[in-house]
Amino acid sequence: MSEALSFTGAVDLSERDAAILDFEDRWFTNAVPKEQAIMEHFSLSSARYYQHLNELIDTPEALGYKPLLVKRLRRMRSQRQAARSARRLHS
C-alpha cells in the first residue's frame, strides 16, 4: 500500500523534474564534468539547475519519487547552511 502512495506522488512530478532527480542520482557515472552534463541534458546553467533542484527537493512529489536521494540532498544542504552560519559567527 505504501508503494502505491509513493507512486501517486510521482505522477504529479513533471518529466523534467523526474529527469533532474534521475540525473542527480547518477551524474557521477557520466564521463563529462557535471556542469557540462547539466548544460547538455537540460540546457541550463549550473546556477539555474541548482536553484531548481533546491526548490524541487522541498516538494512532496520529489520525496515520493526518490526519497533516499531527496533526504540526502536536504541533509547536505542543511550541513552547508550550518557551515556558512558558523563561518559568519566566527568572522
Short mmCIF file of N, CA, C and O in Angstrom, two decimals:
data_model
loop_
_atom_site.label_atom_id
_atom_site.label_comp_id
_atom_site.label_asym_id
_atom_site.label_seq_id
_atom_site.Cartn_x
_atom_site.Cartn_y
_atom_site.Cartn_z
N MET A 1 0.82 -1.20 0.00
CA MET A 1 0.00 0.00 0.00
C MET A 1 0.86 1.26 0.00
O MET A 1 0.57 2.18 -0.70
N SER A 2 1.95 1.26 0.77
CA SER A 2 2.80 2.45 0.80
C SER A 2 3.45 2.70 -0.55
O SER A 2 3.71 3.83 -0.91
N GLU A 3 3.73 1.63 -1.30
CA GLU A 3 4.30 1.81 -2.64
C GLU A 3 3.31 2.53 -3.54
O GLU A 3 3.70 3.37 -4.34
N ALA A 4 2.05 2.24 -3.42
CA ALA A 4 1.04 2.91 -4.23
C ALA A 4 0.98 4.39 -3.90
O ALA A 4 0.85 5.22 -4.78
N LEU A 5 1.12 4.72 -2.63
CA LEU A 5 1.12 6.13 -2.23
C LEU A 5 2.34 6.84 -2.80
O LEU A 5 2.25 7.96 -3.28
N SER A 6 3.48 6.20 -2.77
CA SER A 6 4.68 6.81 -3.34
C SER A 6 4.52 7.01 -4.84
O SER A 6 4.92 8.02 -5.39
N PHE A 7 3.93 6.03 -5.49
CA PHE A 7 3.76 6.13 -6.93
C PHE A 7 2.82 7.27 -7.31
O PHE A 7 3.08 7.99 -8.25
N THR A 8 1.76 7.47 -6.56
CA THR A 8 0.84 8.55 -6.90
C THR A 8 1.52 9.90 -6.76
O THR A 8 1.23 10.81 -7.50
N GLY A 9 2.46 10.03 -5.83
CA GLY A 9 3.23 11.27 -5.71
C GLY A 9 4.07 11.51 -6.95
O GLY A 9 4.24 12.63 -7.40
N ALA A 10 4.60 10.44 -7.52
CA ALA A 10 5.45 10.55 -8.70
C ALA A 10 4.65 10.98 -9.92
O ALA A 10 5.19 11.58 -10.83
N VAL A 11 3.36 10.69 -9.95
CA VAL A 11 2.52 11.06 -11.08
C VAL A 11 2.48 12.59 -11.22
O VAL A 11 2.46 13.12 -12.31
N ASP A 12 2.48 13.31 -10.11
CA ASP A 12 2.42 14.76 -10.13
C ASP A 12 3.75 15.41 -10.51
O ASP A 12 3.80 16.61 -10.73
N LEU A 13 4.81 14.65 -10.56
CA LEU A 13 6.13 15.16 -10.89
C LEU A 13 6.25 15.28 -12.42
O LEU A 13 5.92 14.35 -13.14
N SER A 14 6.71 16.43 -12.88
CA SER A 14 6.87 16.60 -14.33
C SER A 14 8.00 15.70 -14.83
O SER A 14 8.86 15.27 -14.07
N GLU A 15 7.98 15.44 -16.13
CA GLU A 15 9.03 14.60 -16.73
C GLU A 15 10.41 15.24 -16.52
O GLU A 15 11.38 14.54 -16.25
N ARG A 16 10.47 16.55 -16.66
CA ARG A 16 11.75 17.24 -16.49
C ARG A 16 12.24 17.14 -15.05
O ARG A 16 13.42 16.90 -14.81
N ASP A 17 11.33 17.31 -14.09
CA ASP A 17 11.72 17.20 -12.69
C ASP A 17 12.19 15.78 -12.38
O ASP A 17 13.19 15.59 -11.66
N ALA A 18 11.50 14.79 -12.90
CA ALA A 18 11.93 13.40 -12.71
C ALA A 18 13.30 13.18 -13.34
O ALA A 18 14.17 12.52 -12.76
N ALA A 19 13.52 13.76 -14.52
CA ALA A 19 14.81 13.62 -15.19
C ALA A 19 15.92 14.28 -14.39
O ALA A 19 17.04 13.76 -14.31
N ILE A 20 15.63 15.41 -13.76
CA ILE A 20 16.62 16.09 -12.94
C ILE A 20 16.99 15.22 -11.73
O ILE A 20 18.17 15.07 -11.40
N LEU A 21 15.98 14.65 -11.09
CA LEU A 21 16.26 13.78 -9.94
C LEU A 21 17.02 12.53 -10.38
O LEU A 21 17.96 12.10 -9.69
N ASP A 22 16.64 11.96 -11.51
CA ASP A 22 17.36 10.79 -12.03
C ASP A 22 18.81 11.15 -12.34
O ASP A 22 19.73 10.40 -12.02
N PHE A 23 19.02 12.30 -12.96
CA PHE A 23 20.37 12.77 -13.29
C PHE A 23 21.18 12.95 -12.02
O PHE A 23 22.33 12.52 -11.93
N GLU A 24 20.59 13.59 -11.03
CA GLU A 24 21.30 13.87 -9.78
C GLU A 24 21.67 12.58 -9.07
O GLU A 24 22.70 12.50 -8.40
N ASP A 25 20.87 11.56 -9.25
CA ASP A 25 21.11 10.27 -8.62
C ASP A 25 22.26 9.51 -9.28
O ASP A 25 22.86 8.63 -8.66
N ARG A 26 22.58 9.84 -10.53
CA ARG A 26 23.60 9.06 -11.24
C ARG A 26 24.60 9.88 -12.04
O ARG A 26 25.30 9.37 -12.89
N TRP A 27 24.72 11.19 -11.78
CA TRP A 27 25.59 12.04 -12.58
C TRP A 27 27.05 11.60 -12.50
O TRP A 27 27.81 11.78 -13.46
N PHE A 28 27.45 11.00 -11.39
CA PHE A 28 28.85 10.62 -11.19
C PHE A 28 29.29 9.50 -12.13
O PHE A 28 30.48 9.24 -12.27
N THR A 29 28.36 8.84 -12.80
CA THR A 29 28.73 7.80 -13.76
C THR A 29 29.03 8.39 -15.14
O THR A 29 29.47 7.67 -16.03
N ASN A 30 28.79 9.68 -15.30
CA ASN A 30 28.99 10.36 -16.56
C ASN A 30 30.48 10.66 -16.77
O ASN A 30 31.18 10.99 -15.82
N ALA A 31 30.94 10.53 -18.00
CA ALA A 31 32.35 10.75 -18.31
C ALA A 31 32.71 12.23 -18.40
O ALA A 31 33.88 12.59 -18.31
N VAL A 32 31.72 13.10 -18.57
CA VAL A 32 31.98 14.53 -18.70
C VAL A 32 31.78 15.23 -17.36
O VAL A 32 31.08 14.71 -16.49
N PRO A 33 32.36 16.42 -17.18
CA PRO A 33 32.14 17.17 -15.94
C PRO A 33 30.65 17.45 -15.73
O PRO A 33 29.88 17.60 -16.68
N LYS A 34 30.25 17.53 -14.47
CA LYS A 34 28.84 17.68 -14.14
C LYS A 34 28.25 18.94 -14.77
O LYS A 34 27.14 18.91 -15.30
N GLU A 35 28.96 20.07 -14.72
CA GLU A 35 28.45 21.32 -15.28
C GLU A 35 28.17 21.17 -16.77
O GLU A 35 27.16 21.67 -17.28
N GLN A 36 29.05 20.48 -17.47
CA GLN A 36 28.86 20.25 -18.91
C GLN A 36 27.66 19.34 -19.15
O GLN A 36 26.85 19.58 -20.05
N ALA A 37 27.53 18.30 -18.35
CA ALA A 37 26.40 17.37 -18.49
C ALA A 37 25.07 18.09 -18.22
O ALA A 37 24.07 17.82 -18.89
N ILE A 38 25.06 18.99 -17.24
CA ILE A 38 23.85 19.77 -16.94
C ILE A 38 23.44 20.58 -18.16
O ILE A 38 22.27 20.59 -18.56
N MET A 39 24.40 21.25 -18.77
CA MET A 39 24.11 22.06 -19.96
C MET A 39 23.63 21.18 -21.11
O MET A 39 22.66 21.51 -21.79
N GLU A 40 24.27 20.02 -21.31
CA GLU A 40 23.90 19.14 -22.41
C GLU A 40 22.51 18.53 -22.21
O GLU A 40 21.73 18.43 -23.16
N HIS A 41 22.20 18.11 -21.00
CA HIS A 41 20.93 17.42 -20.75
C HIS A 41 19.74 18.37 -20.58
O HIS A 41 18.63 18.05 -20.98
N PHE A 42 19.97 19.52 -19.95
CA PHE A 42 18.86 20.38 -19.56
C PHE A 42 18.90 21.78 -20.15
O PHE A 42 17.98 22.56 -19.94
N SER A 43 19.98 22.13 -20.84
CA SER A 43 20.16 23.48 -21.39
C SER A 43 20.00 24.54 -20.31
O SER A 43 19.35 25.57 -20.52
N LEU A 44 20.57 24.27 -19.15
CA LEU A 44 20.53 25.19 -18.02
C LEU A 44 21.95 25.48 -17.56
O LEU A 44 22.82 24.61 -17.64
N SER A 45 22.16 26.69 -17.06
CA SER A 45 23.43 26.97 -16.41
C SER A 45 23.45 26.19 -15.10
O SER A 45 22.40 25.79 -14.58
N SER A 46 24.61 26.02 -14.54
CA SER A 46 24.72 25.31 -13.26
C SER A 46 23.93 26.03 -12.18
O SER A 46 23.26 25.40 -11.36
N ALA A 47 24.00 27.36 -12.18
CA ALA A 47 23.29 28.13 -11.16
C ALA A 47 21.78 27.90 -11.24
O ALA A 47 21.12 27.65 -10.23
N ARG A 48 21.22 27.96 -12.44
CA ARG A 48 19.78 27.74 -12.61
C ARG A 48 19.40 26.29 -12.24
O ARG A 48 18.36 26.04 -11.63
N TYR A 49 20.25 25.35 -12.63
CA TYR A 49 19.99 23.94 -12.30
C TYR A 49 19.90 23.76 -10.79
O TYR A 49 18.96 23.15 -10.29
N TYR A 50 20.87 24.30 -10.05
CA TYR A 50 20.88 24.13 -8.60
C TYR A 50 19.75 24.90 -7.93
O TYR A 50 19.20 24.44 -6.93
N GLN A 51 19.37 26.05 -8.48
CA GLN A 51 18.20 26.76 -7.95
C GLN A 51 16.95 25.90 -8.08
O GLN A 51 16.17 25.76 -7.14
N HIS A 52 16.79 25.32 -9.26
CA HIS A 52 15.61 24.47 -9.49
C HIS A 52 15.67 23.22 -8.62
O HIS A 52 14.66 22.82 -8.03
N LEU A 53 16.83 22.61 -8.53
CA LEU A 53 16.98 21.40 -7.71
C LEU A 53 16.64 21.69 -6.26
O LEU A 53 15.94 20.90 -5.61
N ASN A 54 17.10 22.81 -5.73
CA ASN A 54 16.81 23.16 -4.34
C ASN A 54 15.32 23.38 -4.10
O ASN A 54 14.79 23.02 -3.05
N GLU A 55 14.63 23.97 -5.06
CA GLU A 55 13.18 24.11 -4.94
C GLU A 55 12.50 22.74 -5.05
O GLU A 55 11.57 22.43 -4.32
N LEU A 56 13.00 21.93 -5.96
CA LEU A 56 12.40 20.63 -6.23
C LEU A 56 12.49 19.70 -5.02
O LEU A 56 11.52 19.02 -4.70
N ILE A 57 13.62 19.69 -4.33
CA ILE A 57 13.77 18.75 -3.21
C ILE A 57 12.90 19.11 -2.01
O ILE A 57 12.78 18.31 -1.09
N ASP A 58 12.29 20.28 -2.05
CA ASP A 58 11.37 20.66 -0.98
C ASP A 58 9.93 20.23 -1.26
O ASP A 58 9.05 20.45 -0.44
N THR A 59 9.69 19.59 -2.40
CA THR A 59 8.32 19.20 -2.76
C THR A 59 8.03 17.76 -2.31
O THR A 59 8.93 16.91 -2.33
N PRO A 60 6.79 17.51 -1.92
CA PRO A 60 6.43 16.13 -1.54
C PRO A 60 6.50 15.16 -2.73
O PRO A 60 6.77 13.98 -2.55
N GLU A 61 6.30 15.68 -3.94
CA GLU A 61 6.37 14.82 -5.12
C GLU A 61 7.78 14.28 -5.32
O GLU A 61 7.96 13.10 -5.63
N ALA A 62 8.78 15.14 -5.13
CA ALA A 62 10.17 14.69 -5.26
C ALA A 62 10.50 13.67 -4.19
O ALA A 62 11.15 12.66 -4.45
N LEU A 63 10.04 13.92 -2.98
CA LEU A 63 10.27 12.99 -1.87
C LEU A 63 9.61 11.65 -2.17
O LEU A 63 10.20 10.59 -1.89
N GLY A 64 8.44 11.66 -2.76
CA GLY A 64 7.77 10.42 -3.11
C GLY A 64 8.46 9.66 -4.23
O GLY A 64 8.44 8.44 -4.28
N TYR A 65 9.10 10.39 -5.13
CA TYR A 65 9.75 9.78 -6.29
C TYR A 65 11.11 9.18 -5.95
O TYR A 65 11.41 8.06 -6.35
N LYS A 66 11.92 9.91 -5.23
CA LYS A 66 13.28 9.45 -4.87
C LYS A 66 13.55 9.82 -3.41
O LYS A 66 14.33 10.74 -3.12
N PRO A 67 12.94 9.12 -2.47
CA PRO A 67 13.06 9.52 -1.06
C PRO A 67 14.49 9.53 -0.52
O PRO A 67 14.88 10.46 0.18
N LEU A 68 15.28 8.53 -0.85
CA LEU A 68 16.65 8.49 -0.32
C LEU A 68 17.50 9.64 -0.86
O LEU A 68 18.23 10.29 -0.12
N LEU A 69 17.39 9.89 -2.15
CA LEU A 69 18.13 10.98 -2.77
C LEU A 69 17.71 12.32 -2.18
O LEU A 69 18.55 13.14 -1.80
N VAL A 70 16.40 12.56 -2.10
CA VAL A 70 15.90 13.85 -1.62
C VAL A 70 16.32 14.07 -0.17
O VAL A 70 16.78 15.16 0.19
N LYS A 71 16.23 13.05 0.66
CA LYS A 71 16.65 13.20 2.06
C LYS A 71 18.14 13.48 2.15
O LYS A 71 18.58 14.31 2.96
N ARG A 72 18.94 12.81 1.32
CA ARG A 72 20.39 13.05 1.33
C ARG A 72 20.70 14.47 0.88
O ARG A 72 21.52 15.17 1.49
N LEU A 73 20.04 14.94 -0.18
CA LEU A 73 20.28 16.30 -0.68
C LEU A 73 19.84 17.34 0.34
O LEU A 73 20.52 18.36 0.53
N ARG A 74 18.72 17.11 1.01
CA ARG A 74 18.27 18.04 2.06
C ARG A 74 19.28 18.09 3.20
O ARG A 74 19.59 19.16 3.72
N ARG A 75 19.76 16.92 3.60
CA ARG A 75 20.75 16.86 4.68
C ARG A 75 22.04 17.60 4.29
O ARG A 75 22.58 18.37 5.07
N MET A 76 22.51 17.38 3.08
CA MET A 76 23.72 18.05 2.61
C MET A 76 23.52 19.57 2.57
O MET A 76 24.41 20.33 2.95
N ARG A 77 22.35 20.00 2.13
CA ARG A 77 22.05 21.44 2.09
C ARG A 77 22.06 22.02 3.49
O ARG A 77 22.63 23.09 3.72
N SER A 78 21.44 21.33 4.43
CA SER A 78 21.42 21.81 5.82
C SER A 78 22.83 21.90 6.40
O SER A 78 23.15 22.86 7.12
N GLN A 79 23.66 20.93 6.09
CA GLN A 79 25.03 20.96 6.57
C GLN A 79 25.81 22.14 5.98
O GLN A 79 26.57 22.80 6.69
N ARG A 80 25.61 22.41 4.71
CA ARG A 80 26.28 23.57 4.09
C ARG A 80 25.80 24.88 4.71
O ARG A 80 26.59 25.78 4.96
N GLN A 81 24.48 24.97 4.95
CA GLN A 81 23.94 26.19 5.57
C GLN A 81 24.49 26.37 6.98
O GLN A 81 24.84 27.49 7.37
N ALA A 82 24.61 25.30 7.73
CA ALA A 82 25.15 25.37 9.09
C ALA A 82 26.61 25.79 9.06
O ALA A 82 27.06 26.60 9.89
N ALA A 83 27.36 25.27 8.10
CA ALA A 83 28.77 25.63 7.98
C ALA A 83 28.93 27.11 7.64
O ALA A 83 29.80 27.80 8.17
N ARG A 84 28.08 27.61 6.74
CA ARG A 84 28.13 29.04 6.37
C ARG A 84 27.80 29.91 7.59
O ARG A 84 28.44 30.91 7.84
N SER A 85 26.78 29.51 8.33
CA SER A 85 26.40 30.27 9.52
C SER A 85 27.51 30.28 10.55
O SER A 85 27.79 31.32 11.17
N ALA A 86 28.17 29.16 10.72
CA ALA A 86 29.27 29.07 11.68
C ALA A 86 30.43 29.96 11.27
O ALA A 86 31.05 30.64 12.11
N ARG A 87 30.73 30.01 9.97
CA ARG A 87 31.81 30.88 9.48
C ARG A 87 31.47 32.34 9.72
O ARG A 87 32.34 33.13 10.09
N ARG A 88 30.21 32.72 9.52
CA ARG A 88 29.81 34.11 9.74
C ARG A 88 29.92 34.49 11.22
O ARG A 88 30.30 35.60 11.54
N LEU A 89 29.59 33.57 12.09
CA LEU A 89 29.67 33.84 13.53
C LEU A 89 31.12 34.01 13.98
O LEU A 89 31.40 34.77 14.90
N HIS A 90 32.02 33.32 13.34
CA HIS A 90 33.42 33.37 13.72
C HIS A 90 34.22 34.45 12.99
O HIS A 90 35.38 34.63 13.23
N SER A 91 33.56 35.16 12.11
CA SER A 91 34.26 36.22 11.35
C SER A 91 34.30 37.52 12.12
O SER A 91 33.51 37.88 12.90
#
